Amino acid sequence: MTSLTLTVVEERFPVAGAFTISRGSRTEIRVVTVTLSDGTFIGRGECVPYARYGETVEGVIETIAGLKDDLARGLDRAGLQSRLPPGAARNALDCAFWDIEAKGASKPVWQLAGLAEPVTLETTYTLSLGTPETMHAAAKANAHRPLLKVKLGHDGDLERIEAVRAGAPASKIIVDANEGWSVEQYQALAPAFLRLGVALVEQPLPAGEDQALATIARPLPVCADESCHDKASLAKLKGRYDAVNIKLDKTGGLTEALELLSAARAEGFSIMVGCMLGTSLAMAPAFYAAQGADYVDLDGPLLLAADRDDAIRYDGAIMYPPSPRLWG
């Protein structure tokens, strides 16, 4: 068993302008950064505590710090999976474990995980919720991007998508309702959205109140986000959803994300790999989970005014593998 020392801190990064969804706006992000050291190598991980899931920065730091003695006594990544539930705290620690394991073995994470050598990915670019006029302007400014993700969840969503389509006539569009619709709204909007070239809607109904999706036609494919956390979630999603959004802050790290990915594919779900609004350190492990995904939504750093050193390279919509100096 390896004794590890733990450091856990809060860090803040500014958003480029403001980022708005149906639950509110942010001008900065607060992340929790974990560092594990064995005296020779260090591994890092980042998580973004999310109030929707009852998480706070302070609470996540307290949870992680509470494992200091366990880590010193040899708690490893396998043991972590049962020591903490899925969520942000386990994510930061799990990813730090992967990072230090890769450095200690002098092998990249993808080899340790038994994955194929990674290739570049094409990521979405997210447009914040706003008025049709502001969203039209944002779409026009990003009309060169092949895939736009549009935040919705309020009255007037059809007008918003009409404005986005006018601003970006060639872009593929997916929309995220953030649990903000009713069944009737989905049924009313789906045909119009299909005519406007929308390919997918994320989480139209509140998690826990999505049973109706199993009993209605879903002409516009529906992706589970808040309803999908780990592989144990899948049993309730069959028949209700066509796709799942895998986020490491929900799964509790790359370890469970890869398990969920395999199980979801076996069940026939389409795959999106997404993120909270985080830095390149949070995107790096998700990059490996996103290989071969149907939709890649790892644009967090593109929405920030400042990122970490050795940040992931983005060339327009193309996302490159992370540098080993950053992670993995």
PDB file of N, CA and C in Angstrom, residues 164-260:
ATOM      1  N   VAL A 164     -31.531  31.681 -32.994  1.00  0.00           N
ATOM      2  CA  VAL A 164     -30.233  31.006 -33.120  1.00  0.00           C
ATOM      3  C   VAL A 164     -30.069  30.435 -34.520  1.00  0.00           C
ATOM      4  N   ARG A 165     -31.107  29.804 -35.035  1.00  0.00           N
ATOM      5  CA  ARG A 165     -31.003  29.247 -36.387  1.00  0.00           C
ATOM      6  C   ARG A 165     -30.772  30.336 -37.422  1.00  0.00           C
ATOM      7  N   ALA A 166     -31.408  31.477 -37.257  1.00  0.00           N
ATOM      8  CA  ALA A 166     -31.177  32.583 -38.192  1.00  0.00           C
ATOM      9  C   ALA A 166     -29.743  33.089 -38.100  1.00  0.00           C
ATOM     10  N   GLY A 167     -29.187  33.077 -36.908  1.00  0.00           N
ATOM     11  CA  GLY A 167     -27.826  33.553 -36.735  1.00  0.00           C
ATOM     12  C   GLY A 167     -26.772  32.559 -37.172  1.00  0.00           C
ATOM     13  N   ALA A 168     -27.079  31.260 -37.095  1.00  0.00           N
ATOM     14  CA  ALA A 168     -26.112  30.214 -37.454  1.00  0.00           C
ATOM     15  C   ALA A 168     -26.812  29.191 -38.344  1.00  0.00           C
ATOM     16  N   PRO A 169     -27.048  29.542 -39.607  1.00  0.00           N
ATOM     17  CA  PRO A 169     -27.874  28.697 -40.471  1.00  0.00           C
ATOM     18  C   PRO A 169     -27.268  27.339 -40.786  1.00  0.00           C
ATOM     19  N   ALA A 170     -25.953  27.180 -40.674  1.00  0.00           N
ATOM     20  CA  ALA A 170     -25.322  25.915 -41.063  1.00  0.00           C
ATOM     21  C   ALA A 170     -24.961  25.030 -39.879  1.00  0.00           C
ATOM     22  N   SER A 171     -25.060  25.525 -38.678  1.00  0.00           N
ATOM     23  CA  SER A 171     -24.622  24.769 -37.507  1.00  0.00           C
ATOM     24  C   SER A 171     -25.671  23.732 -37.100  1.00  0.00           C
ATOM     25  N   LYS A 172     -25.186  22.586 -36.638  1.00  0.00           N
ATOM     26  CA  LYS A 172     -26.060  21.618 -35.989  1.00  0.00           C
ATOM     27  C   LYS A 172     -26.363  22.133 -34.590  1.00  0.00           C
ATOM     28  N   ILE A 173     -27.569  21.919 -34.114  1.00  0.00           N
ATOM     29  CA  ILE A 173     -27.984  22.463 -32.816  1.00  0.00           C
ATOM     30  C   ILE A 173     -28.470  21.336 -31.912  1.00  0.00           C
ATOM     31  N   ILE A 174     -28.031  21.363 -30.674  1.00  0.00           N
ATOM     32  CA  ILE A 174     -28.658  20.597 -29.610  1.00  0.00           C
ATOM     33  C   ILE A 174     -29.092  21.587 -28.545  1.00  0.00           C
ATOM     34  N   VAL A 175     -30.114  21.227 -27.766  1.00  0.00           N
ATOM     35  CA  VAL A 175     -30.633  22.158 -26.778  1.00  0.00           C
ATOM     36  C   VAL A 175     -30.657  21.489 -25.410  1.00  0.00           C
ATOM     37  N   ASP A 176     -30.519  22.302 -24.384  1.00  0.00           N
ATOM     38  CA  ASP A 176     -30.523  21.828 -23.003  1.00  0.00           C
ATOM     39  C   ASP A 176     -31.597  22.588 -22.242  1.00  0.00           C
ATOM     40  N   ALA A 177     -32.662  21.880 -21.866  1.00  0.00           N
ATOM     41  CA  ALA A 177     -33.775  22.519 -21.172  1.00  0.00           C
ATOM     42  C   ALA A 177     -33.560  22.591 -19.667  1.00  0.00           C
ATOM     43  N   ASN A 178     -32.535  21.917 -19.147  1.00  0.00           N
ATOM     44  CA  ASN A 178     -32.224  21.977 -17.711  1.00  0.00           C
ATOM     45  C   ASN A 178     -33.458  21.751 -16.831  1.00  0.00           C
ATOM     46  N   GLU A 179     -34.241  20.718 -17.173  1.00  0.00           N
ATOM     47  CA  GLU A 179     -35.414  20.311 -16.385  1.00  0.00           C
ATOM     48  C   GLU A 179     -36.543  21.346 -16.416  1.00  0.00           C
ATOM     49  N   GLY A 180     -36.505  22.255 -17.402  1.00  0.00           N
ATOM     50  CA  GLY A 180     -37.417  23.392 -17.365  1.00  0.00           C
ATOM     51  C   GLY A 180     -38.718  23.248 -18.117  1.00  0.00           C
ATOM     52  N   TRP A 181     -38.965  22.115 -18.777  1.00  0.00           N
ATOM     53  CA  TRP A 181     -40.172  21.964 -19.570  1.00  0.00           C
ATOM     54  C   TRP A 181     -41.189  21.047 -18.883  1.00  0.00           C
ATOM     55  N   SER A 182     -42.395  21.100 -19.380  1.00  0.00           N
ATOM     56  CA  SER A 182     -43.432  20.124 -19.050  1.00  0.00           C
ATOM     57  C   SER A 182     -43.559  19.160 -20.232  1.00  0.00           C
ATOM     58  N   VAL A 183     -44.333  18.093 -20.040  1.00  0.00           N
ATOM     59  CA  VAL A 183     -44.600  17.168 -21.142  1.00  0.00           C
ATOM     60  C   VAL A 183     -45.253  17.916 -22.301  1.00  0.00           C
ATOM     61  N   GLU A 184     -46.194  18.793 -21.977  1.00  0.00           N
ATOM     62  CA  GLU A 184     -46.915  19.530 -23.019  1.00  0.00           C
ATOM     63  C   GLU A 184     -45.974  20.441 -23.807  1.00  0.00           C
ATOM     64  N   GLN A 185     -45.014  21.044 -23.116  1.00  0.00           N
ATOM     65  CA  GLN A 185     -44.048  21.886 -23.826  1.00  0.00           C
ATOM     66  C   GLN A 185     -43.183  21.057 -24.765  1.00  0.00           C
ATOM     67  N   TYR A 186     -42.729  19.897 -24.284  1.00  0.00           N
ATOM     68  CA  TYR A 186     -41.949  19.033 -25.175  1.00  0.00           C
ATOM     69  C   TYR A 186     -42.756  18.684 -26.422  1.00  0.00           C
ATOM     70  N   GLN A 187     -43.984  18.263 -26.222  1.00  0.00           N
ATOM     71  CA  GLN A 187     -44.811  17.841 -27.356  1.00  0.00           C
ATOM     72  C   GLN A 187     -45.085  18.983 -28.324  1.00  0.00           C
ATOM     73  N   ALA A 188     -45.213  20.198 -27.788  1.00  0.00           N
ATOM     74  CA  ALA A 188     -45.474  21.349 -28.657  1.00  0.00           C
ATOM     75  C   ALA A 188     -44.218  21.791 -29.397  1.00  0.00           C
ATOM     76  N   LEU A 189     -43.074  21.733 -28.720  1.00  0.00           N
ATOM     77  CA  LEU A 189     -41.840  22.256 -29.297  1.00  0.00           C
ATOM     78  C   LEU A 189     -41.132  21.270 -30.222  1.00  0.00           C
ATOM     79  N   ALA A 190     -41.262  19.979 -29.951  1.00  0.00           N
ATOM     80  CA  ALA A 190     -40.477  18.993 -30.692  1.00  0.00           C
ATOM     81  C   ALA A 190     -40.641  19.107 -32.208  1.00  0.00           C
ATOM     82  N   PRO A 191     -41.858  19.171 -32.769  1.00  0.00           N
ATOM     83  CA  PRO A 191     -41.970  19.249 -34.229  1.00  0.00           C
ATOM     84  C   PRO A 191     -41.323  20.511 -34.803  1.00  0.00           C
ATOM     85  N   ALA A 192     -41.508  21.634 -34.116  1.00  0.00           N
ATOM     86  CA  ALA A 192     -40.914  22.882 -34.602  1.00  0.00           C
ATOM     87  C   ALA A 192     -39.398  22.834 -34.520  1.00  0.00           C
ATOM     88  N   PHE A 193     -38.879  22.270 -33.429  1.00  0.00           N
ATOM     89  CA  PHE A 193     -37.425  22.167 -33.276  1.00  0.00           C
ATOM     90  C   PHE A 193     -36.824  21.259 -34.346  1.00  0.00           C
ATOM     91  N   LEU A 194     -37.514  20.183 -34.672  1.00  0.00           N
ATOM     92  CA  LEU A 194     -37.020  19.305 -35.731  1.00  0.00           C
ATOM     93  C   LEU A 194     -36.957  20.049 -37.055  1.00  0.00           C
ATOM     94  N   ARG A 195     -37.979  20.853 -37.348  1.00  0.00           N
ATOM     95  CA  ARG A 195     -37.956  21.640 -38.590  1.00  0.00           C
ATOM     96  C   ARG A 195     -36.791  22.620 -38.606  1.00  0.00           C
ATOM     97  N   LEU A 196     -36.389  23.085 -37.433  1.00  0.00           N
ATOM     98  CA  LEU A 196     -35.292  24.041 -37.337  1.00  0.00           C
ATOM     99  C   LEU A 196     -33.927  23.363 -37.241  1.00  0.00           C
ATOM    100  N   GLY A 197     -33.913  22.053 -37.365  1.00  0.00           N
ATOM    101  CA  GLY A 197     -32.643  21.335 -37.409  1.00  0.00           C
ATOM    102  C   GLY A 197     -32.052  21.012 -36.048  1.00  0.00           C
ATOM    103  N   VAL A 198     -32.868  21.003 -35.001  1.00  0.00           N
ATOM    104  CA  VAL A 198     -32.371  20.604 -33.678  1.00  0.00           C
ATOM    105  C   VAL A 198     -32.278  19.086 -33.653  1.00  0.00           C
ATOM    106  N   ALA A 199     -31.143  18.566 -33.160  1.00  0.00           N
ATOM    107  CA  ALA A 199     -30.895  17.132 -33.205  1.00  0.00           C
ATOM    108  C   ALA A 199     -31.235  16.409 -31.915  1.00  0.00           C
ATOM    109  N   LEU A 200     -31.273  17.132 -30.785  1.00  0.00           N
ATOM    110  CA  LEU A 200     -31.368  16.469 -29.484  1.00  0.00           C
ATOM    111  C   LEU A 200     -31.777  17.491 -28.443  1.00  0.00           C
ATOM    112  N   VAL A 201     -32.537  17.043 -27.422  1.00  0.00           N
ATOM    113  CA  VAL A 201     -32.817  17.897 -26.277  1.00  0.00           C
ATOM    114  C   VAL A 201     -32.349  17.178 -25.018  1.00  0.00           C
ATOM    115  N   GLU A 202     -31.619  17.881 -24.173  1.00  0.00           N
ATOM    116  CA  GLU A 202     -31.202  17.347 -22.883  1.00  0.00           C
ATOM    117  C   GLU A 202     -32.243  17.663 -21.820  1.00  0.00           C
ATOM    118  N   GLN A 203     -32.548  16.668 -21.043  1.00  0.00           N
ATOM    119  CA  GLN A 203     -33.328  16.756 -19.797  1.00  0.00           C
ATOM    120  C   GLN A 203     -34.480  17.762 -19.883  1.00  0.00           C
ATOM    121  N   PRO A 204     -35.485  17.486 -20.703  1.00  0.00           N
ATOM    122  CA  PRO A 204     -36.607  18.429 -20.774  1.00  0.00           C
ATOM    123  C   PRO A 204     -37.446  18.445 -19.496  1.00  0.00           C
ATOM    124  N   LEU A 205     -37.614  17.289 -18.853  1.00  0.00           N
ATOM    125  CA  LEU A 205     -38.450  17.192 -17.654  1.00  0.00           C
ATOM    126  C   LEU A 205     -37.577  17.070 -16.404  1.00  0.00           C
ATOM    127  N   PRO A 206     -38.105  17.461 -15.257  1.00  0.00           N
ATOM    128  CA  PRO A 206     -37.327  17.315 -14.024  1.00  0.00           C
ATOM    129  C   PRO A 206     -36.966  15.862 -13.750  1.00  0.00           C
ATOM    130  N   ALA A 207     -35.751  15.633 -13.276  1.00  0.00           N
ATOM    131  CA  ALA A 207     -35.360  14.295 -12.850  1.00  0.00           C
ATOM    132  C   ALA A 207     -36.294  13.849 -11.733  1.00  0.00           C
ATOM    133  N   GLY A 208     -36.721  12.606 -11.795  1.00  0.00           N
ATOM    134  CA  GLY A 208     -37.674  12.112 -10.820  1.00  0.00           C
ATOM    135  C   GLY A 208     -39.114  12.336 -11.222  1.00  0.00           C
ATOM    136  N   GLU A 209     -39.316  13.134 -12.273  1.00  0.00           N
ATOM    137  CA  GLU A 209     -40.667  13.387 -12.789  1.00  0.00           C
ATOM    138  C   GLU A 209     -40.699  13.140 -14.296  1.00  0.00           C
ATOM    139  N   ASP A 210     -39.893  12.185 -14.736  1.00  0.00           N
ATOM    140  CA  ASP A 210     -39.722  11.958 -16.169  1.00  0.00           C
ATOM    141  C   ASP A 210     -40.382  10.669 -16.652  1.00  0.00           C
ATOM    142  N   GLN A 211     -41.278  10.096 -15.824  1.00  0.00           N
ATOM    143  CA  GLN A 211     -41.911   8.835 -16.210  1.00  0.00           C
ATOM    144  C   GLN A 211     -42.697   8.968 -17.505  1.00  0.00           C
ATOM    145  N   ALA A 212     -43.243  10.142 -17.760  1.00  0.00           N
ATOM    146  CA  ALA A 212     -44.077  10.346 -18.943  1.00  0.00           C
ATOM    147  C   ALA A 212     -43.312  10.140 -20.236  1.00  0.00           C
ATOM    148  N   LEU A 213     -41.991  10.273 -20.189  1.00  0.00           N
ATOM    149  CA  LEU A 213     -41.208  10.089 -21.409  1.00  0.00           C
ATOM    150  C   LEU A 213     -41.322   8.670 -21.952  1.00  0.00           C
ATOM    151  N   ALA A 214     -41.693   7.739 -21.100  1.00  0.00           N
ATOM    152  CA  ALA A 214     -41.850   6.349 -21.543  1.00  0.00           C
ATOM    153  C   ALA A 214     -43.185   6.109 -22.231  1.00  0.00           C
ATOM    154  N   THR A 215     -44.101   7.062 -22.125  1.00  0.00           N
ATOM    155  CA  THR A 215     -45.465   6.840 -22.626  1.00  0.00           C
ATOM    156  C   THR A 215     -45.828   7.750 -23.791  1.00  0.00           C
ATOM    157  N   ILE A 216     -44.920   8.644 -24.171  1.00  0.00           N
ATOM    158  CA  ILE A 216     -45.205   9.550 -25.279  1.00  0.00           C
ATOM    159  C   ILE A 216     -44.224   9.299 -26.415  1.00  0.00           C
ATOM    160  N   ALA A 217     -44.611   9.713 -27.613  1.00  0.00           N
ATOM    161  CA  ALA A 217     -43.681   9.671 -28.737  1.00  0.00           C
ATOM    162  C   ALA A 217     -42.568  10.678 -28.490  1.00  0.00           C
ATOM    163  N   ARG A 218     -41.340  10.307 -28.887  1.00  0.00           N
ATOM    164  CA  ARG A 218     -40.189  11.205 -28.724  1.00  0.00           C
ATOM    165  C   ARG A 218     -39.559  11.467 -30.095  1.00  0.00           C
ATOM    166  N   PRO A 219     -40.234  12.246 -30.948  1.00  0.00           N
ATOM    167  CA  PRO A 219     -39.665  12.507 -32.274  1.00  0.00           C
ATOM    168  C   PRO A 219     -38.337  13.249 -32.198  1.00  0.00           C
ATOM    169  N   LEU A 220     -38.205  14.137 -31.220  1.00  0.00           N
ATOM    170  CA  LEU A 220     -36.941  14.809 -30.957  1.00  0.00           C
ATOM    171  C   LEU A 220     -36.225  14.001 -29.889  1.00  0.00           C
ATOM    172  N   PRO A 221     -35.089  13.354 -30.218  1.00  0.00           N
ATOM    173  CA  PRO A 221     -34.417  12.488 -29.251  1.00  0.00           C
ATOM    174  C   PRO A 221     -34.117  13.216 -27.940  1.00  0.00           C
ATOM    175  N   VAL A 222     -34.246  12.472 -26.850  1.00  0.00           N
ATOM    176  CA  VAL A 222     -34.114  13.032 -25.504  1.00  0.00           C
ATOM    177  C   VAL A 222     -32.903  12.416 -24.817  1.00  0.00           C
ATOM    178  N   CYS A 223     -32.091  13.272 -24.219  1.00  0.00           N
ATOM    179  CA  CYS A 223     -30.863  12.861 -23.533  1.00  0.00           C
ATOM    180  C   CYS A 223     -31.023  13.083 -22.028  1.00  0.00           C
ATOM    181  N   ALA A 224     -30.674  12.087 -21.229  1.00  0.00           N
ATOM    182  CA  ALA A 224     -30.716  12.203 -19.774  1.00  0.00           C
ATOM    183  C   ALA A 224     -29.455  12.896 -19.272  1.00  0.00           C
ATOM    184  N   ASP A 225     -29.646  13.945 -18.486  1.00  0.00           N
ATOM    185  CA  ASP A 225     -28.520  14.602 -17.822  1.00  0.00           C
ATOM    186  C   ASP A 225     -28.702  14.483 -16.309  1.00  0.00           C
ATOM    187  N   GLU A 226     -29.546  15.314 -15.735  1.00  0.00           N
ATOM    188  CA  GLU A 226     -29.770  15.233 -14.290  1.00  0.00           C
ATOM    189  C   GLU A 226     -30.331  13.880 -13.850  1.00  0.00           C
ATOM    190  N   SER A 227     -30.928  13.138 -14.767  1.00  0.00           N
ATOM    191  CA  SER A 227     -31.465  11.815 -14.441  1.00  0.00           C
ATOM    192  C   SER A 227     -30.413  10.711 -14.518  1.00  0.00           C
ATOM    193  N   CYS A 228     -29.240  11.008 -15.020  1.00  0.00           N
ATOM    194  CA  CYS A 228     -28.202   9.987 -15.210  1.00  0.00           C
ATOM    195  C   CYS A 228     -26.948  10.373 -14.440  1.00  0.00           C
ATOM    196  N   HIS A 229     -26.583   9.558 -13.468  1.00  0.00           N
ATOM    197  CA  HIS A 229     -25.375   9.828 -12.685  1.00  0.00           C
ATOM    198  C   HIS A 229     -24.321   8.743 -12.882  1.00  0.00           C
ATOM    199  N   ASP A 230     -24.659   7.511 -12.581  1.00  0.00           N
ATOM    200  CA  ASP A 230     -23.709   6.409 -12.715  1.00  0.00           C
ATOM    201  C   ASP A 230     -24.414   5.241 -13.383  1.00  0.00           C
ATOM    202  N   LYS A 231     -23.702   4.100 -13.500  1.00  0.00           N
ATOM    203  CA  LYS A 231     -24.308   2.988 -14.232  1.00  0.00           C
ATOM    204  C   LYS A 231     -25.544   2.443 -13.542  1.00  0.00           C
ATOM    205  N   ALA A 232     -25.678   2.641 -12.240  1.00  0.00           N
ATOM    206  CA  ALA A 232     -26.888   2.207 -11.543  1.00  0.00           C
ATOM    207  C   ALA A 232     -28.117   2.988 -12.001  1.00  0.00           C
ATOM    208  N   SER A 233     -27.910   4.166 -12.614  1.00  0.00           N
ATOM    209  CA  SER A 233     -29.026   4.985 -13.099  1.00  0.00           C
ATOM    210  C   SER A 233     -29.712   4.389 -14.316  1.00  0.00           C
ATOM    211  N   LEU A 234     -28.995   3.558 -15.057  1.00  0.00           N
ATOM    212  CA  LEU A 234     -29.466   3.177 -16.387  1.00  0.00           C
ATOM    213  C   LEU A 234     -30.783   2.413 -16.360  1.00  0.00           C
ATOM    214  N   ALA A 235     -30.999   1.611 -15.325  1.00  0.00           N
ATOM    215  CA  ALA A 235     -32.195   0.774 -15.293  1.00  0.00           C
ATOM    216  C   ALA A 235     -33.476   1.603 -15.401  1.00  0.00           C
ATOM    217  N   LYS A 236     -33.480   2.796 -14.799  1.00  0.00           N
ATOM    218  CA  LYS A 236     -34.669   3.648 -14.831  1.00  0.00           C
ATOM    219  C   LYS A 236     -34.764   4.483 -16.100  1.00  0.00           C
ATOM    220  N   LEU A 237     -33.721   4.496 -16.901  1.00  0.00           N
ATOM    221  CA  LEU A 237     -33.704   5.351 -18.083  1.00  0.00           C
ATOM    222  C   LEU A 237     -34.200   4.648 -19.340  1.00  0.00           C
ATOM    223  N   LYS A 238     -34.147   3.329 -19.345  1.00  0.00           N
ATOM    224  CA  LYS A 238     -34.563   2.591 -20.540  1.00  0.00           C
ATOM    225  C   LYS A 238     -36.029   2.867 -20.846  1.00  0.00           C
ATOM    226  N   GLY A 239     -36.291   3.181 -22.110  1.00  0.00           N
ATOM    227  CA  GLY A 239     -37.644   3.488 -22.539  1.00  0.00           C
ATOM    228  C   GLY A 239     -38.040   4.936 -22.358  1.00  0.00           C
ATOM    229  N   ARG A 240     -37.250   5.676 -21.580  1.00  0.00           N
ATOM    230  CA  ARG A 240     -37.553   7.091 -21.363  1.00  0.00           C
ATOM    231  C   ARG A 240     -36.616   8.007 -22.160  1.00  0.00           C
ATOM    232  N   TYR A 241     -35.395   7.553 -22.339  1.00  0.00           N
ATOM    233  CA  TYR A 241     -34.363   8.398 -22.954  1.00  0.00           C
ATOM    234  C   TYR A 241     -33.705   7.666 -24.107  1.00  0.00           C
ATOM    235  N   ASP A 242     -33.199   8.464 -25.026  1.00  0.00           N
ATOM    236  CA  ASP A 242     -32.496   7.929 -26.192  1.00  0.00           C
ATOM    237  C   ASP A 242     -30.983   8.044 -26.049  1.00  0.00           C
ATOM    238  N   ALA A 243     -30.537   8.921 -25.161  1.00  0.00           N
ATOM    239  CA  ALA A 243     -29.109   9.179 -24.980  1.00  0.00           C
ATOM    240  C   ALA A 243     -28.848   9.502 -23.513  1.00  0.00           C
ATOM    241  N   VAL A 244     -27.590   9.414 -23.105  1.00  0.00           N
ATOM    242  CA  VAL A 244     -27.197   9.791 -21.748  1.00  0.00           C
ATOM    243  C   VAL A 244     -26.016  10.750 -21.825  1.00  0.00           C
ATOM    244  N   ASN A 245     -26.010  11.701 -20.908  1.00  0.00           N
ATOM    245  CA  ASN A 245     -24.907  12.652 -20.798  1.00  0.00           C
ATOM    246  C   ASN A 245     -24.036  12.228 -19.615  1.00  0.00           C
ATOM    247  N   ILE A 246     -22.818  11.830 -19.909  1.00  0.00           N
ATOM    248  CA  ILE A 246     -21.874  11.349 -18.902  1.00  0.00           C
ATOM    249  C   ILE A 246     -20.991  12.520 -18.485  1.00  0.00           C
ATOM    250  N   LYS A 247     -21.067  12.882 -17.222  1.00  0.00           N
ATOM    251  CA  LYS A 247     -20.219  13.933 -16.661  1.00  0.00           C
ATOM    252  C   LYS A 247     -19.477  13.369 -15.465  1.00  0.00           C
ATOM    253  N   LEU A 248     -18.187  13.626 -15.394  1.00  0.00           N
ATOM    254  CA  LEU A 248     -17.385  13.049 -14.325  1.00  0.00           C
ATOM    255  C   LEU A 248     -17.779  13.568 -12.954  1.00  0.00           C
ATOM    256  N   ASP A 249     -18.281  14.801 -12.878  1.00  0.00           N
ATOM    257  CA  ASP A 249     -18.722  15.310 -11.583  1.00  0.00           C
ATOM    258  C   ASP A 249     -19.987  14.595 -11.109  1.00  0.00           C
ATOM    259  N   LYS A 250     -20.708  13.940 -12.005  1.00  0.00           N
ATOM    260  CA  LYS A 250     -21.857  13.127 -11.602  1.00  0.00           C
ATOM    261  C   LYS A 250     -21.441  11.694 -11.315  1.00  0.00           C
ATOM    262  N   THR A 251     -20.605  11.115 -12.162  1.00  0.00           N
ATOM    263  CA  THR A 251     -20.209   9.714 -11.984  1.00  0.00           C
ATOM    264  C   THR A 251     -19.297   9.525 -10.774  1.00  0.00           C
ATOM    265  N   GLY A 252     -18.613  10.582 -10.392  1.00  0.00           N
ATOM    266  CA  GLY A 252     -17.628  10.448  -9.327  1.00  0.00           C
ATOM    267  C   GLY A 252     -16.261  10.074  -9.848  1.00  0.00           C
ATOM    268  N   GLY A 253     -15.962  10.459 -11.081  1.00  0.00           N
ATOM    269  CA  GLY A 253     -14.620  10.254 -11.609  1.00  0.00           C
ATOM    270  C   GLY A 253     -14.586   9.458 -12.892  1.00  0.00           C
ATOM    271  N   LEU A 254     -13.374   9.333 -13.429  1.00  0.00           N
ATOM    272  CA  LEU A 254     -13.166   8.618 -14.685  1.00  0.00           C
ATOM    273  C   LEU A 254     -13.440   7.127 -14.532  1.00  0.00           C
ATOM    274  N   THR A 255     -13.135   6.564 -13.373  1.00  0.00           N
ATOM    275  CA  THR A 255     -13.334   5.125 -13.178  1.00  0.00           C
ATOM    276  C   THR A 255     -14.780   4.736 -13.448  1.00  0.00           C
ATOM    277  N   GLU A 256     -15.713   5.385 -12.786  1.00  0.00           N
ATOM    278  CA  GLU A 256     -17.129   5.070 -12.979  1.00  0.00           C
ATOM    279  C   GLU A 256     -17.624   5.561 -14.331  1.00  0.00           C
ATOM    280  N   ALA A 257     -17.069   6.661 -14.841  1.00  0.00           N
ATOM    281  CA  ALA A 257     -17.488   7.152 -16.155  1.00  0.00           C
ATOM    282  C   ALA A 257     -17.252   6.095 -17.227  1.00  0.00           C
ATOM    283  N   LEU A 258     -16.110   5.426 -17.169  1.00  0.00           N
ATOM    284  CA  LEU A 258     -15.816   4.381 -18.151  1.00  0.00           C
ATOM    285  C   LEU A 258     -16.755   3.190 -17.982  1.00  0.00           C
ATOM    286  N   GLU A 259     -17.129   2.874 -16.739  1.00  0.00           N
ATOM    287  CA  GLU A 259     -18.095   1.804 -16.496  1.00  0.00           C
ATOM    288  C   GLU A 259     -19.467   2.180 -17.059  1.00  0.00           C
ATOM    289  N   LEU A 260     -19.892   3.404 -16.803  1.00  0.00           N
ATOM    290  CA  LEU A 260     -21.173   3.884 -17.314  1.00  0.00           C
ATOM    291  C   LEU A 260     -21.168   3.903 -18.836  1.00  0.00           C
TER     292      LEU A 260
END
